[in-house]
CSV table of C-alpha atoms in Angstrom, one decimal:
chain,number,residue,atom,x,y,z
Y,547,UNK,CA,97.6,108.2,75.2
Y,548,UNK,CA,101.0,108.3,76.9
Y,549,UNK,CA,103.3,105.3,76.8
Y,550,UNK,CA,103.6,104.0,80.3
Y,551,UNK,CA,106.2,101.4,79.9
Y,552,UNK,CA,108.8,101.8,82.6
Y,553,UNK,CA,106.4,103.6,84.9
Y,554,UNK,CA,107.4,101.3,87.7
Y,555,UNK,CA,111.0,102.5,87.5
Y,556,UNK,CA,109.8,106.1,87.4
Y,557,UNK,CA,107.6,105.5,90.4
Y,558,UNK,CA,110.7,104.2,92.3
Y,559,UNK,CA,112.5,107.4,91.5
Y,560,UNK,CA,109.6,109.6,92.2
Y,561,UNK,CA,108.8,108.0,95.6
Y,562,UNK,CA,112.4,108.8,96.6
Y,563,UNK,CA,112.0,112.4,95.5
Y,564,UNK,CA,108.5,112.8,97.1
Y,565,UNK,CA,109.1,111.2,100.4
Y,566,UNK,CA,112.9,111.4,100.7
Y,567,UNK,CA,112.4,114.9,102.1
Y,568,UNK,CA,110.4,113.3,104.9
Y,569,UNK,CA,113.0,110.9,106.0
Y,570,UNK,CA,114.5,111.4,109.4
Y,571,UNK,CA,117.3,113.9,109.0
Y,572,UNK,CA,119.7,112.1,111.4
Y,573,UNK,CA,119.3,108.8,109.5
Y,574,UNK,CA,119.8,110.6,106.2
Y,575,UNK,CA,122.9,112.4,107.3
Y,576,UNK,CA,124.4,109.2,108.7
Y,577,UNK,CA,123.7,107.3,105.5
Y,578,UNK,CA,125.7,109.9,103.5
Y,579,UNK,CA,128.8,108.8,105.6
Y,580,UNK,CA,128.2,105.1,105.1
Y,581,UNK,CA,127.6,104.9,108.9
Y,582,UNK,CA,126.1,102.3,111.2
Y,583,UNK,CA,123.4,102.7,113.8
Y,584,UNK,CA,122.1,100.5,116.6
Y,585,UNK,CA,118.3,100.4,116.9
Y,586,UNK,CA,115.7,98.1,118.6
Y,587,UNK,CA,113.7,97.1,115.5
Y,588,UNK,CA,114.1,97.3,111.7
Y,589,UNK,CA,111.1,96.8,109.5
Y,590,UNK,CA,111.9,96.2,105.8
Y,591,UNK,CA,108.8,97.2,103.8
Y,592,UNK,CA,106.2,99.6,104.9
Y,593,UNK,CA,103.0,98.2,103.3
Y,594,UNK,CA,99.9,98.0,105.5
Y,595,UNK,CA,101.3,95.3,107.7
Y,596,UNK,CA,104.8,96.8,108.0
Y,597,UNK,CA,103.2,100.2,108.9
Y,598,UNK,CA,101.2,98.5,111.7
Y,599,UNK,CA,104.2,96.7,113.1
Y,600,UNK,CA,106.5,99.8,113.0
Y,601,UNK,CA,103.9,102.1,114.5
Y,602,UNK,CA,102.8,99.8,117.3
Y,603,UNK,CA,106.3,98.8,118.3
Y,604,UNK,CA,107.4,102.5,118.3
Y,605,UNK,CA,104.4,103.4,120.4
Y,606,UNK,CA,105.4,100.6,122.8
Y,607,UNK,CA,108.6,102.5,123.4
Y,608,UNK,CA,111.0,100.8,121.0
Y,609,UNK,CA,113.5,102.6,118.7
Y,610,UNK,CA,112.1,101.6,115.3
Y,611,UNK,CA,113.4,102.3,111.8
Y,612,UNK,CA,111.2,101.5,108.8
Y,613,UNK,CA,112.8,101.0,105.4
Y,614,UNK,CA,110.9,101.5,102.2
Y,615,UNK,CA,112.1,101.8,98.6
Y,616,UNK,CA,108.8,102.7,97.1
Y,617,UNK,CA,105.7,104.4,98.6
Y,618,UNK,CA,104.9,104.0,102.3
Y,619,UNK,CA,101.6,102.2,102.4
Y,620,UNK,CA,102.5,99.6,99.9
Y,621,UNK,CA,100.6,98.4,96.9
Y,622,UNK,CA,97.1,98.5,98.2
Y,623,UNK,CA,96.4,102.3,98.5
Y,624,UNK,CA,98.4,103.3,95.4
Y,625,UNK,CA,98.1,100.5,92.8
Y,626,UNK,CA,95.7,97.9,94.0
Y,627,UNK,CA,92.8,97.7,96.5
Y,628,UNK,CA,91.8,101.3,96.7
Y,629,UNK,CA,92.2,102.6,93.1
Y,630,UNK,CA,90.9,99.4,91.5
Y,631,UNK,CA,87.7,99.5,93.7
Y,632,UNK,CA,87.2,103.0,92.3
Y,633,UNK,CA,87.3,101.5,88.8
Y,634,UNK,CA,85.0,98.6,89.9
Y,635,UNK,CA,82.4,101.0,91.4
Y,636,UNK,CA,82.4,103.3,88.4
Y,637,UNK,CA,82.0,100.3,86.1
Y,638,UNK,CA,79.1,99.0,88.2
Y,639,UNK,CA,77.4,102.4,87.9
Y,640,UNK,CA,77.5,102.2,84.1
Y,641,UNK,CA,76.1,98.6,84.2
Y,642,UNK,CA,73.3,99.7,86.4
Y,643,UNK,CA,72.5,102.7,84.2
Y,644,UNK,CA,72.2,100.4,81.2
Y,645,UNK,CA,69.6,98.4,83.1
Y,646,UNK,CA,67.2,101.4,83.3
Y,647,UNK,CA,65.6,100.6,80.0
Y,648,UNK,CA,62.6,98.3,80.8
Y,649,UNK,CA,62.9,98.9,84.5
Y,650,UNK,CA,62.4,102.6,85.1
Y,651,UNK,CA,62.0,104.3,81.8
Y,652,UNK,CA,65.0,105.3,79.6
Y,653,UNK,CA,68.5,106.6,80.1
Y,654,UNK,CA,71.4,107.6,77.9
Y,655,UNK,CA,74.8,106.3,79.1
Y,656,UNK,CA,78.0,107.9,77.9
Y,657,UNK,CA,81.1,106.4,79.6
Y,658,UNK,CA,83.7,109.0,80.6
Y,659,UNK,CA,87.0,107.8,82.2
Y,660,UNK,CA,88.1,111.3,83.2
Y,661,UNK,CA,86.3,111.3,86.6
Y,662,UNK,CA,87.7,107.9,87.4
Y,663,UNK,CA,91.2,108.9,86.6
Y,664,UNK,CA,90.8,112.2,88.6
Y,665,UNK,CA,89.5,110.4,91.7
Y,666,UNK,CA,92.3,107.8,91.6
Y,667,UNK,CA,94.9,110.5,91.2
Y,668,UNK,CA,93.6,113.1,93.7
Y,669,UNK,CA,91.5,111.1,96.2
Y,670,UNK,CA,93.0,107.7,96.4
Y,671,UNK,CA,96.7,108.2,95.8
Y,672,UNK,CA,97.4,111.9,96.4
Y,673,UNK,CA,99.1,111.9,93.0
Y,674,UNK,CA,101.2,108.9,94.2
Y,675,UNK,CA,102.7,110.9,97.0
Y,676,UNK,CA,103.2,109.2,100.4
Y,677,UNK,CA,104.0,112.3,102.4
Y,678,UNK,CA,100.9,111.8,104.6
Y,679,UNK,CA,101.7,108.2,105.3
Y,680,UNK,CA,105.3,109.0,106.2
Y,681,UNK,CA,104.2,111.8,108.6
Y,682,UNK,CA,101.7,109.5,110.2
Y,683,UNK,CA,104.5,107.0,111.0
Y,684,UNK,CA,106.9,109.7,112.1
Y,685,UNK,CA,104.2,110.9,114.5
Y,686,UNK,CA,104.3,107.6,116.2
Y,687,UNK,CA,108.0,107.7,116.6
Y,688,UNK,CA,109.1,105.7,113.6
Y,689,UNK,CA,112.2,106.9,111.7
Y,690,UNK,CA,111.7,106.3,108.0
Y,691,UNK,CA,114.6,105.5,105.7
Y,692,UNK,CA,114.0,105.7,101.9
Y,693,UNK,CA,116.1,102.9,100.3
Y,694,UNK,CA,116.4,99.2,99.5
Y,695,UNK,CA,117.0,97.1,102.6
Y,696,UNK,CA,118.6,93.7,102.7
Y,697,UNK,CA,119.8,91.3,105.4
Y,698,UNK,CA,123.6,91.2,105.5
Y,699,UNK,CA,124.2,89.3,108.8
Y,700,UNK,CA,122.2,88.1,111.8
Y,701,UNK,CA,120.6,91.2,113.4
Y,702,UNK,CA,121.9,93.4,110.6
Y,703,UNK,CA,120.2,95.3,107.7
Y,704,UNK,CA,122.1,97.3,105.1
Y,705,UNK,CA,120.1,100.0,103.2
Y,706,UNK,CA,121.1,101.4,99.9
Y,707,UNK,CA,120.0,105.0,99.8
Y,708,UNK,CA,120.6,107.9,97.5
Y,709,UNK,CA,123.0,109.3,100.1
Y,710,UNK,CA,125.1,106.1,100.5
Y,711,UNK,CA,125.0,102.9,102.4
Y,712,UNK,CA,123.5,102.7,105.9
Y,713,UNK,CA,124.0,99.7,108.2
Y,714,UNK,CA,121.4,99.1,110.9
Y,715,UNK,CA,122.0,96.7,113.8
Y,716,UNK,CA,118.7,95.5,115.4
Y,717,UNK,CA,119.0,94.7,119.0
Y,718,UNK,CA,115.5,93.1,119.2
Y,719,UNK,CA,113.9,92.3,115.9
Y,720,UNK,CA,114.0,92.5,112.2
Y,721,UNK,CA,110.5,92.3,110.5
Y,722,UNK,CA,110.3,91.4,106.8
Y,723,UNK,CA,107.4,92.9,104.9
Y,724,UNK,CA,108.9,93.4,101.4
Y,725,UNK,CA,105.6,92.9,99.5
Y,726,UNK,CA,105.7,91.5,95.9
Y,727,UNK,CA,106.3,92.7,92.4
Y,728,UNK,CA,104.2,91.9,89.3
Y,729,UNK,CA,105.6,88.8,87.6
Y,730,UNK,CA,106.5,89.0,83.9
Y,731,UNK,CA,106.3,85.5,82.4
Y,732,UNK,CA,109.2,84.4,80.1
Y,733,UNK,CA,107.3,84.8,76.8
Y,734,UNK,CA,109.3,85.4,73.7
Y,735,UNK,CA,109.2,89.1,72.8
Y,736,UNK,CA,107.4,90.3,75.9
Y,737,UNK,CA,110.3,92.2,77.3
Y,738,UNK,CA,110.5,94.2,74.1
Y,739,UNK,CA,107.0,95.5,73.9
Y,740,UNK,CA,105.2,98.2,75.9
Y,741,UNK,CA,103.0,96.4,78.4
Y,742,UNK,CA,101.1,97.4,81.5
Y,743,UNK,CA,101.0,95.9,84.9
Y,744,UNK,CA,98.4,96.8,87.5
Y,745,UNK,CA,100.6,99.8,88.5
Y,746,UNK,CA,100.3,101.3,85.0
Y,747,UNK,CA,96.6,100.4,84.5
Y,748,UNK,CA,95.4,102.3,87.5
Y,749,UNK,CA,97.2,105.5,86.3
Y,750,UNK,CA,95.8,105.7,82.8
Y,751,UNK,CA,94.0,108.9,81.8
Y,752,UNK,CA,92.2,107.3,78.8
Y,753,UNK,CA,90.8,103.8,78.2
Y,754,UNK,CA,92.3,101.9,75.3
Y,755,UNK,CA,90.1,100.9,72.3
Y,756,UNK,CA,91.2,97.3,72.9
Y,757,UNK,CA,93.0,95.4,75.6
Y,758,UNK,CA,94.6,92.0,75.8
Y,759,UNK,CA,94.9,90.7,79.4
Y,760,UNK,CA,97.4,88.0,80.1
Y,761,UNK,CA,96.1,86.2,83.2
Y,762,UNK,CA,92.6,85.2,84.3
Y,763,UNK,CA,93.1,85.7,88.1
Y,764,UNK,CA,91.5,88.3,90.3
Y,765,UNK,CA,93.6,91.2,89.1
Y,766,UNK,CA,93.2,90.4,85.4
Y,767,UNK,CA,89.4,89.9,85.7
Y,768,UNK,CA,88.7,93.1,87.7
Y,769,UNK,CA,90.5,95.2,85.1
Y,770,UNK,CA,89.0,93.3,82.2
Y,771,UNK,CA,85.4,93.9,83.3
Y,772,UNK,CA,86.1,97.4,84.4
Y,773,UNK,CA,87.7,98.5,81.1
Y,774,UNK,CA,85.1,96.6,79.1
Y,775,UNK,CA,82.2,98.5,80.7
Y,776,UNK,CA,83.9,101.7,79.7
Y,777,UNK,CA,83.9,100.6,76.0
Y,778,UNK,CA,87.2,98.7,75.7
Y,779,UNK,CA,87.2,95.6,73.6
Y,780,UNK,CA,88.8,93.0,75.9
Y,781,UNK,CA,90.3,89.6,75.5
Y,782,UNK,CA,91.5,87.5,78.5
Y,783,UNK,CA,94.1,84.8,77.9
Y,784,UNK,CA,94.6,82.3,80.7
Y,785,UNK,CA,97.0,79.4,80.5
Y,786,UNK,CA,95.2,77.3,83.1
Y,787,UNK,CA,92.1,75.3,82.1
Y,788,UNK,CA,89.7,77.9,83.6
Y,789,UNK,CA,89.6,81.4,85.1
Y,790,UNK,CA,90.2,81.9,88.8
Y,791,UNK,CA,92.0,78.5,88.7
Y,792,UNK,CA,92.7,78.5,92.5
Y,793,UNK,CA,89.0,78.5,93.2
Y,794,UNK,CA,86.0,76.3,92.6
Y,795,UNK,CA,85.3,75.1,89.0
Y,796,UNK,CA,81.6,76.1,89.3
Y,797,UNK,CA,82.5,79.7,90.2
Y,798,UNK,CA,84.9,79.9,87.3
Y,799,UNK,CA,82.2,78.7,84.9
Y,800,UNK,CA,79.7,81.1,86.2
Y,801,UNK,CA,81.9,84.2,86.0
Y,802,UNK,CA,83.1,83.1,82.6
Y,803,UNK,CA,79.5,83.1,81.4
Y,804,UNK,CA,78.9,86.5,82.8
Y,805,UNK,CA,82.0,88.0,81.3
Y,806,UNK,CA,81.3,86.5,77.9
Y,807,UNK,CA,77.7,87.8,78.0
Y,808,UNK,CA,79.2,91.3,78.4
Y,809,UNK,CA,81.2,90.9,75.3
Y,810,UNK,CA,84.6,89.9,76.8
Y,811,UNK,CA,86.4,87.2,74.9
Y,812,UNK,CA,87.7,84.5,77.2
Y,813,UNK,CA,90.5,82.1,76.1
Y,814,UNK,CA,91.2,79.6,78.9
Y,815,UNK,CA,93.6,76.7,78.6
Y,816,UNK,CA,95.5,78.8,76.0
Y,817,UNK,CA,99.2,79.7,76.3
Y,818,UNK,CA,100.9,82.8,74.9
Y,819,UNK,CA,103.9,81.8,72.8
Y,820,UNK,CA,105.2,85.1,71.4
Y,821,UNK,CA,104.4,88.8,71.7
Y,822,UNK,CA,105.2,91.5,69.1
Y,823,UNK,CA,104.4,95.2,68.7
Y,824,UNK,CA,103.8,97.0,65.4
Y,825,UNK,CA,101.6,99.7,64.0
Y,826,UNK,CA,100.3,100.8,67.4
Y,827,UNK,CA,99.1,97.3,68.4
Y,828,UNK,CA,100.4,94.5,70.6
Y,829,UNK,CA,99.9,91.0,69.1
Y,830,UNK,CA,100.0,87.8,71.1
Y,831,UNK,CA,100.6,84.6,69.2
Y,832,UNK,CA,99.2,81.5,70.8
Y,833,UNK,CA,100.6,78.0,71.0
Y,834,UNK,CA,100.3,76.1,67.8
Y,835,UNK,CA,96.8,74.9,67.2
Y,836,UNK,CA,95.2,77.2,69.8
Y,837,UNK,CA,93.8,79.8,67.6
Y,838,UNK,CA,94.6,83.0,65.6
Y,839,UNK,CA,96.8,85.7,67.2
Y,840,UNK,CA,95.1,88.1,69.4
Y,841,UNK,CA,95.8,91.9,69.0
Y,842,UNK,CA,95.0,94.9,71.1
Y,843,UNK,CA,96.0,98.5,71.5
Y,844,UNK,CA,97.3,97.7,75.0
Y,845,UNK,CA,98.6,94.6,76.8
Y,846,UNK,CA,98.0,94.1,80.5
Y,847,UNK,CA,100.2,91.5,82.2
Y,848,UNK,CA,98.4,90.1,85.2
Y,849,UNK,CA,100.3,86.8,85.6
Y,850,UNK,CA,100.8,86.7,89.4
Y,851,UNK,CA,103.4,88.3,91.7
Y,852,UNK,CA,106.7,87.4,93.2
Y,853,UNK,CA,109.4,88.3,95.8
Y,854,UNK,CA,113.1,88.3,95.1
Y,855,UNK,CA,114.4,86.6,98.3
Y,856,UNK,CA,118.0,86.7,97.0
Y,857,UNK,CA,117.8,90.5,96.8
Y,858,UNK,CA,116.3,90.6,100.3
Y,859,UNK,CA,119.4,88.7,101.5
Y,860,UNK,CA,117.6,86.0,103.4
Y,861,UNK,CA,120.5,83.7,103.0
Y,862,UNK,CA,122.4,85.8,105.6
Y,863,UNK,CA,120.1,84.4,108.3
Y,864,UNK,CA,120.1,80.8,107.0
Y,865,UNK,CA,116.9,81.0,104.8
Y,866,UNK,CA,116.6,79.6,101.3
Y,867,UNK,CA,117.1,82.4,98.8
Y,868,UNK,CA,115.8,80.2,95.9
Y,869,UNK,CA,112.4,79.6,97.6
Y,870,UNK,CA,109.2,81.3,96.5
Y,871,UNK,CA,108.3,82.4,100.1
Y,872,UNK,CA,109.7,82.8,103.6
Y,873,UNK,CA,108.5,80.0,105.8
Y,874,UNK,CA,107.2,81.2,109.2
Y,875,UNK,CA,105.7,79.5,112.2
Y,876,UNK,CA,102.4,80.3,113.8
Y,877,UNK,CA,103.9,83.4,115.5
Y,878,UNK,CA,105.5,84.7,112.2
Y,879,UNK,CA,109.0,83.8,113.2
Y,880,UNK,CA,111.3,83.1,110.3
Y,881,UNK,CA,114.7,82.8,111.9
Y,882,UNK,CA,116.4,83.8,115.1
Y,883,UNK,CA,115.4,87.5,115.7
Y,884,UNK,CA,113.6,87.6,112.3
Y,885,UNK,CA,109.8,87.8,111.7
Y,886,UNK,CA,108.1,87.9,108.3
Y,887,UNK,CA,104.6,89.0,107.4
Y,888,UNK,CA,102.5,89.7,104.3
Y,889,UNK,CA,102.9,88.5,100.7
Y,890,UNK,CA,106.4,87.1,101.4
Y,891,UNK,CA,104.9,84.4,103.6
Y,892,UNK,CA,103.0,82.8,100.8
Y,893,UNK,CA,99.6,83.1,102.4
Y,894,UNK,CA,98.2,85.3,99.6
Y,895,UNK,CA,98.8,88.9,98.5
Y,896,UNK,CA,96.0,90.3,100.7
Y,897,UNK,CA,96.0,93.3,102.9
Y,898,UNK,CA,93.9,91.7,105.5
Y,899,UNK,CA,96.3,88.8,105.8
Y,900,UNK,CA,99.3,91.1,106.3
Y,901,UNK,CA,97.4,93.1,109.0
Y,902,UNK,CA,96.4,89.9,110.7
Y,903,UNK,CA,100.0,88.6,110.7
Y,904,UNK,CA,101.3,92.0,111.8
Y,905,UNK,CA,99.3,91.9,115.0
Y,906,UNK,CA,100.6,88.4,115.8
Y,907,UNK,CA,104.2,89.5,115.1
Y,908,UNK,CA,103.9,92.6,117.3
Y,909,UNK,CA,102.7,90.6,120.2
Y,910,UNK,CA,105.5,88.1,119.8
Y,911,UNK,CA,108.2,90.7,119.5
Y,912,UNK,CA,106.9,92.4,122.7
Y,913,UNK,CA,106.8,89.1,124.5
Y,914,UNK,CA,103.1,89.2,125.0
Y,915,UNK,CA,100.7,86.3,125.0
Y,916,UNK,CA,98.6,86.5,121.8
Y,917,UNK,CA,96.8,84.5,119.2
Y,918,UNK,CA,98.7,82.3,116.8
Y,919,UNK,CA,98.1,82.2,113.0
Y,920,UNK,CA,95.1,80.2,111.9
Y,921,UNK,CA,94.1,80.4,108.2
Y,922,UNK,CA,91.3,77.9,108.1
Y,923,UNK,CA,88.7,80.6,107.6
Y,924,UNK,CA,90.7,82.9,105.4
Y,925,UNK,CA,88.3,85.0,103.2
Y,926,UNK,CA,89.2,85.9,99.7
Y,927,UNK,CA,87.0,88.0,97.2
Y,928,UNK,CA,87.4,88.8,93.5
Y,929,UNK,CA,85.5,92.1,92.9
Y,930,UNK,CA,84.0,91.2,89.6
Y,931,UNK,CA,80.2,91.8,89.1
Y,932,UNK,CA,78.9,89.5,90.5
Y,933,UNK,CA,81.7,89.0,93.1
Y,934,UNK,CA,83.4,85.7,93.7
Y,935,UNK,CA,84.1,84.9,97.3
Y,936,UNK,CA,85.8,82.0,99.0
Y,937,UNK,CA,86.4,81.1,102.7
Y,938,UNK,CA,88.8,78.4,103.5
Y,939,UNK,CA,89.9,75.5,101.3
Y,940,UNK,CA,88.3,74.5,98.0
Y,941,UNK,CA,86.6,71.1,97.9
Y,942,UNK,CA,89.4,69.7,95.8
Y,943,UNK,CA,92.1,70.9,98.2
Y,944,UNK,CA,90.2,69.3,101.1
Y,945,UNK,CA,89.9,66.0,99.3
Y,946,UNK,CA,93.6,66.2,98.4
Y,947,UNK,CA,94.3,66.2,102.1
Y,948,UNK,CA,92.5,63.0,102.5
Y,949,UNK,CA,89.3,64.4,103.9
Y,950,UNK,CA,85.9,62.9,103.3
Y,951,UNK,CA,83.8,65.9,102.3
Y,952,UNK,CA,80.1,66.6,102.5
Y,953,UNK,CA,78.8,69.4,100.3
Y,954,UNK,CA,75.8,71.7,100.7
Y,955,UNK,CA,75.0,74.0,97.8
Y,956,UNK,CA,72.6,77.0,97.8
Y,957,UNK,CA,71.3,78.4,94.5
Y,958,UNK,CA,71.3,82.2,94.7
Y,959,UNK,CA,70.5,82.8,91.1
Y,960,UNK,CA,67.1,83.6,89.7
Y,961,UNK,CA,65.0,86.6,88.7
Y,962,UNK,CA,62.6,89.1,90.1
Y,963,UNK,CA,59.3,89.4,88.3
Y,964,UNK,CA,56.5,91.9,88.0
Y,965,UNK,CA,52.9,90.7,88.8
Y,966,UNK,CA,52.2,90.3,85.1
Y,967,UNK,CA,55.2,87.9,84.7
Y,968,UNK,CA,57.6,90.4,83.2
Y,969,UNK,CA,61.2,89.9,84.2
Y,970,UNK,CA,62.3,92.8,86.4
Y,971,UNK,CA,65.9,91.6,87.0
Y,972,UNK,CA,68.0,88.5,86.5
Y,973,UNK,CA,70.9,87.7,88.8
Y,974,UNK,CA,73.5,84.9,89.0
Y,975,UNK,CA,75.0,83.2,92.0
Y,976,UNK,CA,75.4,80.2,94.2
Y,977,UNK,CA,77.0,79.3,97.5
Y,978,UNK,CA,78.7,76.1,98.6
Y,979,UNK,CA,79.6,74.9,102.1
Y,980,UNK,CA,81.9,71.9,102.7
Y,981,UNK,CA,82.3,70.0,105.9
Y,982,UNK,CA,83.6,66.7,107.1
Y,983,UNK,CA,81.3,63.9,106.2
Y,984,UNK,CA,79.3,62.6,109.1
Y,985,UNK,CA,80.5,65.4,111.4
Y,986,UNK,CA,78.2,68.3,111.8
Y,987,UNK,CA,80.5,70.0,114.3
Y,988,UNK,CA,83.5,70.6,112.1
Y,989,UNK,CA,83.1,72.8,109.0
Y,990,UNK,CA,86.6,73.4,107.6
Y,991,UNK,CA,85.8,74.6,104.1
Y,992,UNK,CA,83.4,77.2,102.8
Y,993,UNK,CA,83.3,78.5,99.3
Y,994,UNK,CA,80.9,81.1,98.1
Y,995,UNK,CA,79.9,82.8,94.9
Y,996,UNK,CA,78.3,86.2,95.6
Y,997,UNK,CA,80.1,88.2,98.2
Y,998,UNK,CA,76.9,88.9,100.3
Y,999,UNK,CA,77.3,85.4,101.7
Y,1000,UNK,CA,81.0,85.5,102.6
Y,1001,UNK,CA,80.5,86.8,106.1
Y,1002,UNK,CA,77.8,84.2,106.8
Y,1003,UNK,CA,80.1,81.4,105.5
Y,1004,UNK,CA,83.0,82.7,107.5
Y,1005,UNK,CA,81.0,82.8,110.7
Y,1006,UNK,CA,79.8,79.3,110.1
Y,1007,UNK,CA,83.3,78.0,109.5
Y,1008,UNK,CA,84.7,79.6,112.6
Y,1009,UNK,CA,81.8,78.3,114.7
Y,1010,UNK,CA,82.4,74.8,113.4
Y,1011,UNK,CA,78.9,74.2,112.1
Y,1012,UNK,CA,77.2,73.5,108.8
Y,1013,UNK,CA,73.5,74.2,108.2
Y,1014,UNK,CA,71.5,72.3,105.6
Y,1015,UNK,CA,69.2,74.4,103.4
Y,1016,UNK,CA,66.3,75.6,105.5
Y,1017,UNK,CA,67.9,74.6,108.8
Y,1018,UNK,CA,69.4,77.0,111.4
């Protein structure tokens, strides 16, 4: 199996080689002379939200330049949403096939990662080439610059390209959509061992015999279950007291039981103290008294994501470079002439959030009346099997805001039986709805376990109603 450490750096270089040929020739030639250009709008970061902003503003008649250092389209189509769901779907197929015995006869299941790797490479990512995405934007009138953009003054963006430095002066707007990078926690020895992030894990051509996952959030759990169902021995280490620590405790307990029933070892409330690599294995030493070291052929670091605001130069427009996120108002305004959308706003690293914010920013830049941001019914799903979905605040977060909360819980677990009493299928799940106590008109929290309920809960939250079991 090839060593993929450093793949992120290679992807940066490759993205420049693959898509640099697609960059607007005038812009590229000017950059070679360290020139300046006046434009209407500069969009830094062409993930899904940045693409939408750049494309719609260009179609509205503005002179738009989009700046991207990696692949146009962002994390989702190349390293996250799309390829990971191919893994999830393939793993679900294996799990279903293993249930044939006793339900529909017999079946022999032989996991094979090759079709998954091939689909990710050829169907999802076009071999990690963004040429189609670049041409799509250019077709709308956007000029794409390959390089790293940073704010250098009010209304000014400097871009470091392989041809030199380009200074762009924005007459109308600068939109920040830089996305995030995988975080690497400061664990002793971690920087010296070959480890994966999500960007490496989606590109593997063979599954490892064993895998240690640092992080029990959505990314870590989706990969953990996916690889496990293809035969990898998986251990998940989570420093927080439970998996999916931002969600409901009941959901964390339920998904922990499911994962453990499938043979995944879960260590929650355990911190990694030191990491070392020897004899083809990565070993994670745990805090004193928290158990024996954990070893695996591969180590996946899924410990969150971050944005480097100092590298983005936000201090040039009066923003705090030491902050975790860029604060924006309900119309995505971050500073005079500056809007921010997507991961950098701290509303979650979700494509649907970035697209939602993008539409608001476009309307505001164009001076149109439009909706303002409202995150009360924000849906979030972790695509494990079963899925874990949440809409709005958790019960604890609501109570922390001083709200009196009324809870309604629906048990979705159970089993289907044949007439003779034989168990046909067992399934796990529950749904919880939270509302203001003594106020049936205002549901401000909904949390669900089992994704089939998410849209119902979302609709209920937006409508401002809560239904007791059996009521409509």
